[in-house]
Amino acid sequence: MTVQVLNGANLGRLGTREPEIYGSTTHAELVELLERAGRELEMQVQVRQTDDEGELLRWVHEATDAGDAVVINPGGWSHTSVALHDALAAVRTPVVEVHISNIHRREKFRHHSYVSRVASGTIVGLGVEGYVLALQWLSLRGAR
């Protein structure tokens, strides 16, 4: 099984951007954590981050065409991107939306996610461990 872990805007700044909200784990450390978890779960995990919405959309299309499961933290695009919603609606494998912080305890504009409507499930507020939980769930389901 291959899982695409896709991170959106500003997540490349993990560890330095508002650590009181997002923690001290850097994006490089997150990649190591998820690659290790993938090996333990006997799955291929590809972790990518972009600040370009068009690139994120292309990655979603690639995952769709390859039949890969998707774990996605779109960052701020969760709350603004109908285009991302539409791209994820075409994915025929499980999609798990992950947010490091609890978006429902934050500013009101963060309470709505266009991604949640098309995601198989959503994990919020559990820090970077939420990504590992997403991989574990996909492993249990066999990504069907």
Short mmCIF file of C-alpha atoms in Angstrom, two decimals:
data_model
loop_
_atom_site.label_atom_id
_atom_site.label_comp_id
_atom_site.label_asym_id
_atom_site.label_seq_id
_atom_site.Cartn_x
_atom_site.Cartn_y
_atom_site.Cartn_z
CA MET A 1 0.00 0.00 0.00
CA THR A 2 1.18 3.50 -0.84
CA VAL A 3 0.02 6.54 1.11
CA GLN A 4 0.56 10.10 0.00
CA VAL A 5 0.92 12.44 2.99
CA LEU A 6 0.34 15.91 1.60
CA ASN A 7 0.95 19.07 3.61
CA GLY A 8 -0.20 22.47 2.47
CA ALA A 9 0.60 26.07 3.07
CA ASN A 10 3.01 27.06 5.85
CA LEU A 11 3.52 23.52 7.14
CA GLY A 12 7.12 23.64 5.96
CA ARG A 13 7.56 26.13 8.84
CA LEU A 14 6.69 23.55 11.52
CA GLY A 15 8.90 23.88 14.57
CA THR A 16 9.30 27.64 14.16
CA ARG A 17 5.79 28.83 13.25
CA GLU A 18 3.70 29.36 16.38
CA PRO A 19 5.16 26.42 18.33
CA GLU A 20 2.64 27.07 21.12
CA ILE A 21 -0.04 25.96 18.61
CA TYR A 22 1.78 23.58 16.26
CA GLY A 23 4.48 22.19 18.55
CA SER A 24 8.23 22.03 18.14
CA THR A 25 8.46 19.16 15.65
CA THR A 26 9.98 20.37 12.38
CA HIS A 27 8.68 19.25 9.00
CA ALA A 28 11.89 17.24 8.49
CA GLU A 29 11.25 15.46 11.81
CA LEU A 30 7.64 14.84 10.77
CA VAL A 31 8.87 13.22 7.55
CA GLU A 32 11.21 10.93 9.54
CA LEU A 33 8.39 10.04 11.96
CA LEU A 34 6.00 9.13 9.16
CA GLU A 35 8.54 7.20 7.12
CA ARG A 36 9.41 5.16 10.24
CA ALA A 37 5.72 4.57 10.99
CA GLY A 38 5.19 3.51 7.39
CA ARG A 39 7.98 0.93 7.60
CA GLU A 40 6.51 -0.45 10.83
CA LEU A 41 3.08 -0.70 9.17
CA GLU A 42 4.58 -2.17 5.98
CA MET A 43 3.38 0.63 3.75
CA GLN A 44 5.09 3.05 1.41
CA VAL A 45 4.72 6.61 2.69
CA GLN A 46 5.58 9.64 0.60
CA VAL A 47 5.50 12.94 2.53
CA ARG A 48 5.39 16.21 0.63
CA GLN A 49 4.78 19.87 1.50
CA THR A 50 4.01 22.84 -0.71
CA ASP A 51 3.02 26.48 -0.42
CA ASP A 52 1.61 26.32 -3.98
CA GLU A 53 -2.05 25.31 -4.19
CA GLY A 54 -1.70 24.25 -7.83
CA GLU A 55 1.10 21.87 -6.91
CA LEU A 56 -1.02 20.38 -4.12
CA LEU A 57 -3.86 19.82 -6.59
CA ARG A 58 -1.46 18.07 -9.01
CA TRP A 59 -0.31 15.78 -6.17
CA VAL A 60 -3.92 14.89 -5.35
CA HIS A 61 -4.53 14.07 -9.03
CA GLU A 62 -1.37 11.91 -9.09
CA ALA A 63 -2.55 10.02 -5.99
CA THR A 64 -5.97 9.53 -7.60
CA ASP A 65 -4.43 8.18 -10.81
CA ALA A 66 -2.08 5.87 -8.88
CA GLY A 67 -4.82 4.62 -6.53
CA ASP A 68 -2.88 5.80 -3.47
CA ALA A 69 -4.57 6.62 -0.17
CA VAL A 70 -4.21 10.24 0.94
CA VAL A 71 -3.47 11.80 4.31
CA ILE A 72 -3.78 15.54 3.93
CA ASN A 73 -3.22 18.58 6.09
CA PRO A 74 -4.12 21.40 3.71
CA GLY A 75 -3.39 24.11 6.27
CA GLY A 76 -5.37 27.26 5.50
CA TRP A 77 -6.65 25.83 2.20
CA SER A 78 -8.97 23.64 4.30
CA HIS A 79 -11.09 26.70 4.90
CA THR A 80 -10.89 28.35 1.48
CA SER A 81 -10.34 25.94 -1.39
CA VAL A 82 -13.30 24.62 -3.32
CA ALA A 83 -10.79 23.45 -5.95
CA LEU A 84 -9.10 21.22 -3.36
CA HIS A 85 -12.52 19.87 -2.30
CA ASP A 86 -13.27 19.00 -5.91
CA ALA A 87 -9.91 17.29 -6.46
CA LEU A 88 -10.28 15.23 -3.28
CA ALA A 89 -13.87 14.28 -4.19
CA ALA A 90 -12.42 12.35 -7.15
CA VAL A 91 -10.10 10.23 -4.98
CA ARG A 92 -11.45 6.65 -4.85
CA THR A 93 -9.27 5.52 -1.95
CA PRO A 94 -9.55 6.70 1.65
CA VAL A 95 -8.70 10.33 2.39
CA VAL A 96 -7.86 11.29 5.97
CA GLU A 97 -7.76 14.98 6.88
CA VAL A 98 -5.32 15.82 9.66
CA HIS A 99 -4.91 19.05 11.60
CA ILE A 100 -2.20 19.39 14.23
CA SER A 101 -4.25 21.88 16.25
CA ASN A 102 -7.91 21.59 17.15
CA ILE A 103 -9.41 23.85 14.48
CA HIS A 104 -12.74 23.86 16.35
CA ARG A 105 -11.16 25.61 19.37
CA ARG A 106 -9.55 28.30 17.25
CA GLU A 107 -10.78 31.29 15.25
CA LYS A 108 -14.30 30.90 13.87
CA PHE A 109 -13.13 30.95 10.23
CA ARG A 110 -11.15 27.74 10.91
CA HIS A 111 -14.22 25.81 12.07
CA HIS A 112 -15.34 25.03 8.51
CA SER A 113 -13.32 22.76 6.24
CA TYR A 114 -14.14 22.11 2.60
CA VAL A 115 -11.97 19.00 2.89
CA SER A 116 -13.95 17.39 5.73
CA ARG A 117 -16.98 16.92 3.51
CA VAL A 118 -15.04 14.61 1.15
CA ALA A 119 -12.68 13.00 3.68
CA SER A 120 -13.22 9.48 4.99
CA GLY A 121 -12.31 10.82 8.42
CA THR A 122 -10.74 13.78 10.18
CA ILE A 123 -8.21 13.89 13.01
CA VAL A 124 -7.81 17.22 14.77
CA GLY A 125 -5.92 18.52 17.76
CA LEU A 126 -3.68 15.51 18.46
CA GLY A 127 -0.45 17.10 17.27
CA VAL A 128 1.80 15.34 14.78
CA GLU A 129 0.70 12.04 16.32
CA GLY A 130 -2.54 12.54 14.38
CA TYR A 131 -0.66 11.69 11.19
CA VAL A 132 0.54 8.40 12.70
CA LEU A 133 -3.02 7.59 13.78
CA ALA A 134 -4.16 8.23 10.20
CA LEU A 135 -1.56 5.77 8.88
CA GLN A 136 -2.57 3.19 11.48
CA TRP A 137 -6.23 3.52 10.49
CA LEU A 138 -5.35 3.13 6.81
CA SER A 139 -3.31 0.05 7.65
CA LEU A 140 -6.23 -1.49 9.55
CA ARG A 141 -8.57 -0.83 6.63
CA GLY A 142 -6.11 -2.05 4.05
CA ALA A 143 -6.72 1.38 2.41
CA ARG A 144 -9.97 0.10 0.82
#
